[in-house]
Amino acid sequence: MAEPSWISLTTDYGLTDGFVAACHGVIGRLAPRARVIDVTHLIPPADVRRGAAVLAQTVPYLPWGVHVAVVDPGVGTRRRGIAVAAEGGLLVGPDNGLLVEAAEALGGIDRVVELSSPDWLAPQVSRTFHGRDVFAPVAARLATGSPLADAGPAVDPDDLVRLTPPTVRVTAGVLTAEVSTVDQFGNVQLAAEGGLLDPLPDTVVVAGHVAVRGRTFADANPGALVVYVDSADRVAVAVNGGRAVDLLAVRVGDLLTVTGGWG
């Protein structure tokens, strides 16, 4: 296994406190040659599903390395901290479903260990800040070439916590799918793969609003809806020059229906 020189961070820590800086500091002390990519620290608090989606859609484009993700409402409970080896990299974080989709995006789960070796953790581990005291030091040690097996005992990949699969239903002329993410532009991404749009006509109806099927935002008139396949190969809805999330009045987890006509 190649020695990683990159560490990525994905969290719900926000940017108004020192949480992110503390994780950077731990990594900098233990692995000063590692380079850190901040994917985002603006995952909505405790929104594990959103964190999992962002992580999985991002890691395939990052350098081979260690990917730390912390969206962890169960911190301090009996939930495990884990490190996952995949063909395309290593993932470190809580065993709450956050890492699984990203591991699959990196080629599938190869090995998993529970993070329990005291030598790999901070001398004193806070019950509420495992990002700093567990996940950051583990990532730093992995980035400097320490063997994954030394971090703790092996875990059966089948025993990992997995998120409930999002709802996607396809019937004749109707696609119903769960809203998986909403980006800062107000574009609404569905859990449905892009190819599911293929049977639908050039004009569709989204939650009662007429929309065009297009390849980019400008395929719709200003202020109008467009349904397209986004950069993650998911069905998405946007407003040319506006915010689809506001027009459709949806949130992550809601079901959205795309039909081939008014009937």
PDB file of C-alpha atoms in Angstrom:
ATOM      1  CA  MET A   1       0.000   0.000   0.000  1.00  0.00           C
ATOM      2  CA  ALA A   2       1.378   3.397  -0.986  1.00  0.00           C
ATOM      3  CA  GLU A   3       2.118   5.854   1.778  1.00  0.00           C
ATOM      4  CA  PRO A   4      -0.549   8.566   1.677  1.00  0.00           C
ATOM      5  CA  SER A   5       0.565  12.175   1.707  1.00  0.00           C
ATOM      6  CA  TRP A   6      -2.916  13.698   1.734  1.00  0.00           C
ATOM      7  CA  ILE A   7      -5.584  13.922   4.426  1.00  0.00           C
ATOM      8  CA  SER A   8      -9.074  15.251   3.737  1.00  0.00           C
ATOM      9  CA  LEU A   9     -11.498  16.553   6.355  1.00  0.00           C
ATOM     10  CA  THR A  10     -15.308  16.547   6.100  1.00  0.00           C
ATOM     11  CA  THR A  11     -17.236  17.640   9.192  1.00  0.00           C
ATOM     12  CA  ASP A  12     -20.258  19.465  10.591  1.00  0.00           C
ATOM     13  CA  TYR A  13     -18.019  21.566  12.858  1.00  0.00           C
ATOM     14  CA  GLY A  14     -18.767  24.893  11.188  1.00  0.00           C
ATOM     15  CA  LEU A  15     -16.293  27.750  10.916  1.00  0.00           C
ATOM     16  CA  THR A  16     -17.068  29.918  13.945  1.00  0.00           C
ATOM     17  CA  ASP A  17     -15.249  27.831  16.560  1.00  0.00           C
ATOM     18  CA  GLY A  18     -11.767  26.353  16.856  1.00  0.00           C
ATOM     19  CA  PHE A  19     -12.744  22.758  16.198  1.00  0.00           C
ATOM     20  CA  VAL A  20     -11.368  22.578  12.663  1.00  0.00           C
ATOM     21  CA  ALA A  21      -8.142  24.336  13.643  1.00  0.00           C
ATOM     22  CA  ALA A  22      -7.612  21.892  16.510  1.00  0.00           C
ATOM     23  CA  CYS A  23      -7.866  18.944  14.090  1.00  0.00           C
ATOM     24  CA  HIS A  24      -5.438  20.651  11.725  1.00  0.00           C
ATOM     25  CA  GLY A  25      -3.095  21.222  14.632  1.00  0.00           C
ATOM     26  CA  VAL A  26      -3.080  17.588  15.733  1.00  0.00           C
ATOM     27  CA  ILE A  27      -2.384  16.471  12.183  1.00  0.00           C
ATOM     28  CA  GLY A  28       0.334  19.084  11.791  1.00  0.00           C
ATOM     29  CA  ARG A  29       2.125  17.916  14.940  1.00  0.00           C
ATOM     30  CA  LEU A  30       2.005  14.208  14.120  1.00  0.00           C
ATOM     31  CA  ALA A  31       2.315  14.340  10.324  1.00  0.00           C
ATOM     32  CA  PRO A  32       3.902  17.680   9.422  1.00  0.00           C
ATOM     33  CA  ARG A  33       4.537  16.622   5.818  1.00  0.00           C
ATOM     34  CA  ALA A  34       0.934  15.627   5.145  1.00  0.00           C
ATOM     35  CA  ARG A  35      -1.186  18.005   3.096  1.00  0.00           C
ATOM     36  CA  VAL A  36      -4.760  18.629   4.199  1.00  0.00           C
ATOM     37  CA  ILE A  37      -7.791  19.252   2.001  1.00  0.00           C
ATOM     38  CA  ASP A  38     -10.852  20.715   3.713  1.00  0.00           C
ATOM     39  CA  VAL A  39     -13.787  19.229   1.813  1.00  0.00           C
ATOM     40  CA  THR A  40     -16.359  21.085   3.890  1.00  0.00           C
ATOM     41  CA  HIS A  41     -17.096  21.848   7.525  1.00  0.00           C
ATOM     42  CA  LEU A  42     -20.632  23.061   6.802  1.00  0.00           C
ATOM     43  CA  ILE A  43     -22.526  19.783   6.785  1.00  0.00           C
ATOM     44  CA  PRO A  44     -25.764  20.528   8.675  1.00  0.00           C
ATOM     45  CA  PRO A  45     -25.244  19.527  12.317  1.00  0.00           C
ATOM     46  CA  ALA A  46     -25.726  15.784  12.894  1.00  0.00           C
ATOM     47  CA  ASP A  47     -26.920  15.222   9.298  1.00  0.00           C
ATOM     48  CA  VAL A  48     -25.136  11.921   8.710  1.00  0.00           C
ATOM     49  CA  ARG A  49     -26.928  11.242   5.425  1.00  0.00           C
ATOM     50  CA  ARG A  50     -25.875  14.589   3.967  1.00  0.00           C
ATOM     51  CA  GLY A  51     -22.305  14.041   5.134  1.00  0.00           C
ATOM     52  CA  ALA A  52     -22.246  10.574   3.593  1.00  0.00           C
ATOM     53  CA  ALA A  53     -23.499  11.899   0.249  1.00  0.00           C
ATOM     54  CA  VAL A  54     -21.014  14.763   0.099  1.00  0.00           C
ATOM     55  CA  LEU A  55     -18.135  12.493   1.083  1.00  0.00           C
ATOM     56  CA  ALA A  56     -19.012   9.766  -1.431  1.00  0.00           C
ATOM     57  CA  GLN A  57     -19.409  12.242  -4.279  1.00  0.00           C
ATOM     58  CA  THR A  58     -16.107  13.964  -3.490  1.00  0.00           C
ATOM     59  CA  VAL A  59     -13.512  11.334  -2.562  1.00  0.00           C
ATOM     60  CA  PRO A  60     -13.196   9.795  -6.058  1.00  0.00           C
ATOM     61  CA  TYR A  61     -11.684  13.118  -7.205  1.00  0.00           C
ATOM     62  CA  LEU A  62      -9.209  13.530  -4.336  1.00  0.00           C
ATOM     63  CA  PRO A  63      -5.629  12.252  -4.244  1.00  0.00           C
ATOM     64  CA  TRP A  64      -5.028   8.832  -2.731  1.00  0.00           C
ATOM     65  CA  GLY A  65      -4.907   9.404   0.991  1.00  0.00           C
ATOM     66  CA  VAL A  66      -6.743   9.331   4.308  1.00  0.00           C
ATOM     67  CA  HIS A  67     -10.257  10.778   4.358  1.00  0.00           C
ATOM     68  CA  VAL A  68     -11.514  11.829   7.786  1.00  0.00           C
ATOM     69  CA  ALA A  69     -15.246  12.413   8.178  1.00  0.00           C
ATOM     70  CA  VAL A  70     -16.894  13.516  11.405  1.00  0.00           C
ATOM     71  CA  VAL A  71     -20.657  13.932  11.533  1.00  0.00           C
ATOM     72  CA  ASP A  72     -21.154  12.211  14.804  1.00  0.00           C
ATOM     73  CA  PRO A  73     -24.298  12.731  16.906  1.00  0.00           C
ATOM     74  CA  GLY A  74     -23.393   9.541  18.808  1.00  0.00           C
ATOM     75  CA  VAL A  75     -20.003  10.773  19.991  1.00  0.00           C
ATOM     76  CA  GLY A  76     -19.210   9.500  23.481  1.00  0.00           C
ATOM     77  CA  THR A  77     -21.679   6.605  23.245  1.00  0.00           C
ATOM     78  CA  ARG A  78     -20.881   2.962  22.497  1.00  0.00           C
ATOM     79  CA  ARG A  79     -20.663   3.606  18.738  1.00  0.00           C
ATOM     80  CA  ARG A  80     -17.271   2.569  17.376  1.00  0.00           C
ATOM     81  CA  GLY A  81     -14.596   4.656  15.797  1.00  0.00           C
ATOM     82  CA  ILE A  82     -13.332   2.886  12.694  1.00  0.00           C
ATOM     83  CA  ALA A  83     -10.804   3.034   9.887  1.00  0.00           C
ATOM     84  CA  VAL A  84     -11.742   1.509   6.534  1.00  0.00           C
ATOM     85  CA  ALA A  85      -9.331   0.454   3.817  1.00  0.00           C
ATOM     86  CA  ALA A  86     -10.601   0.612   0.235  1.00  0.00           C
ATOM     87  CA  GLU A  87      -8.808   0.265  -3.060  1.00  0.00           C
ATOM     88  CA  GLY A  88      -8.787   4.029  -3.571  1.00  0.00           C
ATOM     89  CA  GLY A  89      -7.886   5.215  -0.086  1.00  0.00           C
ATOM     90  CA  LEU A  90      -8.468   5.030   3.646  1.00  0.00           C
ATOM     91  CA  LEU A  91     -11.429   6.420   5.573  1.00  0.00           C
ATOM     92  CA  VAL A  92     -11.550   7.330   9.254  1.00  0.00           C
ATOM     93  CA  GLY A  93     -14.586   8.265  11.318  1.00  0.00           C
ATOM     94  CA  PRO A  94     -17.523   6.988  13.354  1.00  0.00           C
ATOM     95  CA  ASP A  95     -19.303   3.719  12.611  1.00  0.00           C
ATOM     96  CA  ASN A  96     -22.678   5.347  11.950  1.00  0.00           C
ATOM     97  CA  GLY A  97     -23.047   4.859   8.198  1.00  0.00           C
ATOM     98  CA  LEU A  98     -21.047   7.946   7.288  1.00  0.00           C
ATOM     99  CA  LEU A  99     -18.147   6.140   5.597  1.00  0.00           C
ATOM    100  CA  VAL A 100     -19.746   3.203   3.797  1.00  0.00           C
ATOM    101  CA  GLU A 101     -20.917   4.877   0.587  1.00  0.00           C
ATOM    102  CA  ALA A 102     -17.573   6.640   0.228  1.00  0.00           C
ATOM    103  CA  ALA A 103     -15.721   3.350   0.662  1.00  0.00           C
ATOM    104  CA  GLU A 104     -17.844   1.838  -2.080  1.00  0.00           C
ATOM    105  CA  ALA A 105     -17.083   4.833  -4.296  1.00  0.00           C
ATOM    106  CA  LEU A 106     -13.387   4.128  -3.721  1.00  0.00           C
ATOM    107  CA  GLY A 107     -13.632   0.567  -4.962  1.00  0.00           C
ATOM    108  CA  GLY A 108     -15.321  -1.227  -2.082  1.00  0.00           C
ATOM    109  CA  ILE A 109     -14.472  -2.133   1.498  1.00  0.00           C
ATOM    110  CA  ASP A 110     -11.313  -4.201   1.858  1.00  0.00           C
ATOM    111  CA  ARG A 111     -10.588  -4.131   5.600  1.00  0.00           C
ATOM    112  CA  VAL A 112     -11.989  -2.447   8.695  1.00  0.00           C
ATOM    113  CA  VAL A 113     -10.486  -1.940  12.147  1.00  0.00           C
ATOM    114  CA  GLU A 114     -11.898  -0.515  15.335  1.00  0.00           C
ATOM    115  CA  LEU A 115      -9.868   2.406  16.669  1.00  0.00           C
ATOM    116  CA  SER A 116      -8.960   1.165  20.139  1.00  0.00           C
ATOM    117  CA  SER A 117      -5.161   1.172  20.368  1.00  0.00           C
ATOM    118  CA  PRO A 118      -4.262   3.742  23.078  1.00  0.00           C
ATOM    119  CA  ASP A 119      -0.958   4.579  21.392  1.00  0.00           C
ATOM    120  CA  TRP A 120      -2.846   5.865  18.363  1.00  0.00           C
ATOM    121  CA  LEU A 121      -5.103   8.241  20.291  1.00  0.00           C
ATOM    122  CA  ALA A 122      -4.609  11.416  22.278  1.00  0.00           C
ATOM    123  CA  PRO A 123      -3.278  10.869  25.839  1.00  0.00           C
ATOM    124  CA  GLN A 124      -6.639  12.069  27.109  1.00  0.00           C
ATOM    125  CA  VAL A 125      -9.674  11.477  24.902  1.00  0.00           C
ATOM    126  CA  SER A 126     -12.557  13.893  25.305  1.00  0.00           C
ATOM    127  CA  ARG A 127     -15.986  12.294  25.364  1.00  0.00           C
ATOM    128  CA  THR A 128     -17.321  14.940  22.968  1.00  0.00           C
ATOM    129  CA  PHE A 129     -14.428  15.730  20.586  1.00  0.00           C
ATOM    130  CA  HIS A 130     -13.294  12.541  18.929  1.00  0.00           C
ATOM    131  CA  GLY A 131     -12.402  14.470  15.788  1.00  0.00           C
ATOM    132  CA  ARG A 132      -9.457  15.978  17.619  1.00  0.00           C
ATOM    133  CA  ASP A 133      -8.576  13.136  19.988  1.00  0.00           C
ATOM    134  CA  VAL A 134      -9.321   9.991  17.960  1.00  0.00           C
ATOM    135  CA  PHE A 135      -9.830  10.544  14.243  1.00  0.00           C
ATOM    136  CA  ALA A 136      -7.197  13.223  13.595  1.00  0.00           C
ATOM    137  CA  PRO A 137      -4.337  11.369  15.335  1.00  0.00           C
ATOM    138  CA  VAL A 138      -5.298   8.093  13.649  1.00  0.00           C
ATOM    139  CA  ALA A 139      -5.352   9.796  10.247  1.00  0.00           C
ATOM    140  CA  ALA A 140      -1.949  11.365  10.904  1.00  0.00           C
ATOM    141  CA  ARG A 141      -0.412   8.020  11.799  1.00  0.00           C
ATOM    142  CA  LEU A 142      -1.875   6.361   8.732  1.00  0.00           C
ATOM    143  CA  ALA A 143      -0.586   9.220   6.591  1.00  0.00           C
ATOM    144  CA  THR A 144       2.946   8.600   7.857  1.00  0.00           C
ATOM    145  CA  GLY A 145       2.757   4.929   6.908  1.00  0.00           C
ATOM    146  CA  SER A 146       1.808   3.221  10.159  1.00  0.00           C
ATOM    147  CA  PRO A 147       0.050  -0.110   9.488  1.00  0.00           C
ATOM    148  CA  LEU A 148      -3.724  -0.086   9.649  1.00  0.00           C
ATOM    149  CA  ALA A 149      -3.721  -3.287  11.693  1.00  0.00           C
ATOM    150  CA  ASP A 150      -1.918  -1.509  14.529  1.00  0.00           C
ATOM    151  CA  ALA A 151      -4.859   0.861  15.077  1.00  0.00           C
ATOM    152  CA  GLY A 152      -7.054  -1.832  16.593  1.00  0.00           C
ATOM    153  CA  PRO A 153      -8.788  -5.161  16.056  1.00  0.00           C
ATOM    154  CA  ALA A 154     -10.355  -6.190  12.769  1.00  0.00           C
ATOM    155  CA  VAL A 155     -14.087  -5.646  12.238  1.00  0.00           C
ATOM    156  CA  ASP A 156     -16.265  -7.713   9.925  1.00  0.00           C
ATOM    157  CA  PRO A 157     -17.370  -5.300   7.165  1.00  0.00           C
ATOM    158  CA  ASP A 158     -20.829  -6.875   7.278  1.00  0.00           C
ATOM    159  CA  ASP A 159     -21.188  -5.624  10.856  1.00  0.00           C
ATOM    160  CA  LEU A 160     -20.797  -1.945   9.949  1.00  0.00           C
ATOM    161  CA  VAL A 161     -23.727   0.388  10.483  1.00  0.00           C
ATOM    162  CA  ARG A 162     -25.350   1.264   7.166  1.00  0.00           C
ATOM    163  CA  LEU A 163     -27.803   4.012   6.336  1.00  0.00           C
ATOM    164  CA  THR A 164     -31.235   3.046   5.094  1.00  0.00           C
ATOM    165  CA  PRO A 165     -31.168   3.219   1.284  1.00  0.00           C
ATOM    166  CA  PRO A 166     -32.958   6.322  -0.028  1.00  0.00           C
ATOM    167  CA  THR A 167     -36.316   5.896  -1.708  1.00  0.00           C
ATOM    168  CA  VAL A 168     -36.252   5.643  -5.502  1.00  0.00           C
ATOM    169  CA  ARG A 169     -39.324   4.352  -7.364  1.00  0.00           C
ATOM    170  CA  VAL A 170     -39.866   4.098 -11.106  1.00  0.00           C
ATOM    171  CA  THR A 171     -43.198   3.319 -12.751  1.00  0.00           C
ATOM    172  CA  ALA A 172     -44.501   4.031 -16.229  1.00  0.00           C
ATOM    173  CA  GLY A 173     -43.750   7.693 -16.877  1.00  0.00           C
ATOM    174  CA  VAL A 174     -43.168   8.512 -13.197  1.00  0.00           C
ATOM    175  CA  LEU A 175     -39.945   8.852 -11.218  1.00  0.00           C
ATOM    176  CA  THR A 176     -40.238   9.309  -7.453  1.00  0.00           C
ATOM    177  CA  ALA A 177     -37.043   9.862  -5.507  1.00  0.00           C
ATOM    178  CA  GLU A 178     -35.806  11.179  -2.211  1.00  0.00           C
ATOM    179  CA  VAL A 179     -34.042  14.537  -2.064  1.00  0.00           C
ATOM    180  CA  SER A 180     -30.467  13.652  -1.151  1.00  0.00           C
ATOM    181  CA  THR A 181     -28.753  17.051  -1.090  1.00  0.00           C
ATOM    182  CA  VAL A 182     -29.357  20.735  -1.749  1.00  0.00           C
ATOM    183  CA  ASP A 183     -26.307  22.763  -2.727  1.00  0.00           C
ATOM    184  CA  GLN A 184     -25.629  26.409  -1.917  1.00  0.00           C
ATOM    185  CA  PHE A 185     -27.151  27.485  -5.230  1.00  0.00           C
ATOM    186  CA  GLY A 186     -30.464  25.895  -4.281  1.00  0.00           C
ATOM    187  CA  ASN A 187     -30.148  23.053  -6.788  1.00  0.00           C
ATOM    188  CA  VAL A 188     -32.003  19.952  -5.615  1.00  0.00           C
ATOM    189  CA  GLN A 189     -30.249  16.613  -6.091  1.00  0.00           C
ATOM    190  CA  LEU A 190     -32.293  13.426  -6.007  1.00  0.00           C
ATOM    191  CA  ALA A 191     -31.091   9.978  -5.025  1.00  0.00           C
ATOM    192  CA  ALA A 192     -31.971   8.679  -8.495  1.00  0.00           C
ATOM    193  CA  GLU A 193     -29.236   7.832 -10.995  1.00  0.00           C
ATOM    194  CA  GLY A 194     -29.153  10.040 -14.055  1.00  0.00           C
ATOM    195  CA  GLY A 195     -30.084   7.294 -16.497  1.00  0.00           C
ATOM    196  CA  LEU A 196     -33.560   7.099 -14.962  1.00  0.00           C
ATOM    197  CA  LEU A 197     -34.430  10.305 -16.819  1.00  0.00           C
ATOM    198  CA  ASP A 198     -33.941   8.651 -20.201  1.00  0.00           C
ATOM    199  CA  PRO A 199     -37.503   7.320 -20.672  1.00  0.00           C
ATOM    200  CA  LEU A 200     -39.102  10.688 -19.846  1.00  0.00           C
ATOM    201  CA  PRO A 201     -40.058  13.270 -22.497  1.00  0.00           C
ATOM    202  CA  ASP A 202     -38.411  16.643 -23.087  1.00  0.00           C
ATOM    203  CA  THR A 203     -41.054  18.383 -20.977  1.00  0.00           C
ATOM    204  CA  VAL A 204     -41.855  16.973 -17.552  1.00  0.00           C
ATOM    205  CA  VAL A 205     -43.697  17.982 -14.415  1.00  0.00           C
ATOM    206  CA  VAL A 206     -41.883  18.266 -11.083  1.00  0.00           C
ATOM    207  CA  ALA A 207     -44.160  18.509  -8.048  1.00  0.00           C
ATOM    208  CA  GLY A 208     -46.775  20.292 -10.154  1.00  0.00           C
ATOM    209  CA  HIS A 209     -44.330  22.615 -11.939  1.00  0.00           C
ATOM    210  CA  VAL A 210     -43.573  22.287 -15.642  1.00  0.00           C
ATOM    211  CA  ALA A 211     -39.878  21.738 -16.332  1.00  0.00           C
ATOM    212  CA  VAL A 212     -37.690  20.996 -19.327  1.00  0.00           C
ATOM    213  CA  ARG A 213     -35.213  18.167 -19.503  1.00  0.00           C
ATOM    214  CA  GLY A 214     -31.883  19.740 -20.247  1.00  0.00           C
ATOM    215  CA  ARG A 215     -28.144  19.319 -19.999  1.00  0.00           C
ATOM    216  CA  THR A 216     -27.422  22.606 -18.249  1.00  0.00           C
ATOM    217  CA  PHE A 217     -29.201  25.485 -16.508  1.00  0.00           C
ATOM    218  CA  ALA A 218     -29.483  27.691 -19.596  1.00  0.00           C
ATOM    219  CA  ASP A 219     -31.608  25.059 -21.352  1.00  0.00           C
ATOM    220  CA  ALA A 220     -34.534  26.516 -19.380  1.00  0.00           C
ATOM    221  CA  ASN A 221     -35.846  30.056 -19.717  1.00  0.00           C
ATOM    222  CA  PRO A 222     -34.808  32.498 -16.950  1.00  0.00           C
ATOM    223  CA  GLY A 223     -36.774  31.655 -13.823  1.00  0.00           C
ATOM    224  CA  ALA A 224     -37.927  28.295 -15.201  1.00  0.00           C
ATOM    225  CA  LEU A 225     -37.218  24.778 -13.985  1.00  0.00           C
ATOM    226  CA  VAL A 226     -34.778  22.388 -15.625  1.00  0.00           C
ATOM    227  CA  VAL A 227     -34.299  18.708 -14.772  1.00  0.00           C
ATOM    228  CA  TYR A 228     -30.836  17.437 -15.638  1.00  0.00           C
ATOM    229  CA  VAL A 229     -28.115  14.930 -14.779  1.00  0.00           C
ATOM    230  CA  ASP A 230     -25.654  16.605 -12.422  1.00  0.00           C
ATOM    231  CA  SER A 231     -21.911  16.162 -12.007  1.00  0.00           C
ATOM    232  CA  ALA A 232     -22.439  13.208  -9.659  1.00  0.00           C
ATOM    233  CA  ASP A 233     -24.626  11.403 -12.230  1.00  0.00           C
ATOM    234  CA  ARG A 234     -27.758  12.057 -10.206  1.00  0.00           C
ATOM    235  CA  VAL A 235     -31.077  13.502 -11.284  1.00  0.00           C
ATOM    236  CA  ALA A 236     -31.222  17.133 -10.193  1.00  0.00           C
ATOM    237  CA  VAL A 237     -33.608  20.071 -10.469  1.00  0.00           C
ATOM    238  CA  ALA A 238     -32.562  23.689 -10.846  1.00  0.00           C
ATOM    239  CA  VAL A 239     -34.052  27.078 -11.670  1.00  0.00           C
ATOM    240  CA  ASN A 240     -32.228  29.118 -14.290  1.00  0.00           C
ATOM    241  CA  GLY A 241     -31.167  32.151 -12.274  1.00  0.00           C
ATOM    242  CA  GLY A 242     -33.061  31.085  -9.170  1.00  0.00           C
ATOM    243  CA  ARG A 243     -33.323  28.512  -6.394  1.00  0.00           C
ATOM    244  CA  ALA A 244     -35.205  25.287  -7.057  1.00  0.00           C
ATOM    245  CA  VAL A 245     -35.318  24.435  -3.356  1.00  0.00           C
ATOM    246  CA  ASP A 246     -37.409  27.543  -2.681  1.00  0.00           C
ATOM    247  CA  LEU A 247     -39.723  27.081  -5.655  1.00  0.00           C
ATOM    248  CA  LEU A 248     -40.365  23.424  -4.831  1.00  0.00           C
ATOM    249  CA  ALA A 249     -40.444  23.988  -1.048  1.00  0.00           C
ATOM    250  CA  VAL A 250     -38.572  20.748  -0.313  1.00  0.00           C
ATOM    251  CA  ARG A 251     -35.989  19.603   2.190  1.00  0.00           C
ATOM    252  CA  VAL A 252     -33.456  16.796   2.268  1.00  0.00           C
ATOM    253  CA  GLY A 253     -35.371  13.553   2.821  1.00  0.00           C
ATOM    254  CA  ASP A 254     -38.570  14.707   1.095  1.00  0.00           C
ATOM    255  CA  LEU A 255     -39.910  12.742  -1.857  1.00  0.00           C
ATOM    256  CA  LEU A 256     -40.083  14.495  -5.209  1.00  0.00           C
ATOM    257  CA  THR A 257     -41.976  13.199  -8.233  1.00  0.00           C
ATOM    258  CA  VAL A 258     -40.975  13.777 -11.857  1.00  0.00           C
ATOM    259  CA  THR A 259     -43.648  12.773 -14.372  1.00  0.00           C
ATOM    260  CA  GLY A 260     -43.862  12.704 -18.128  1.00  0.00           C
ATOM    261  CA  GLY A 261     -47.049  14.749 -18.255  1.00  0.00           C
ATOM    262  CA  TRP A 262     -50.028  16.083 -16.336  1.00  0.00           C
ATOM    263  CA  GLY A 263     -51.711  12.681 -16.222  1.00  0.00           C
TER     264      GLY A 263
END
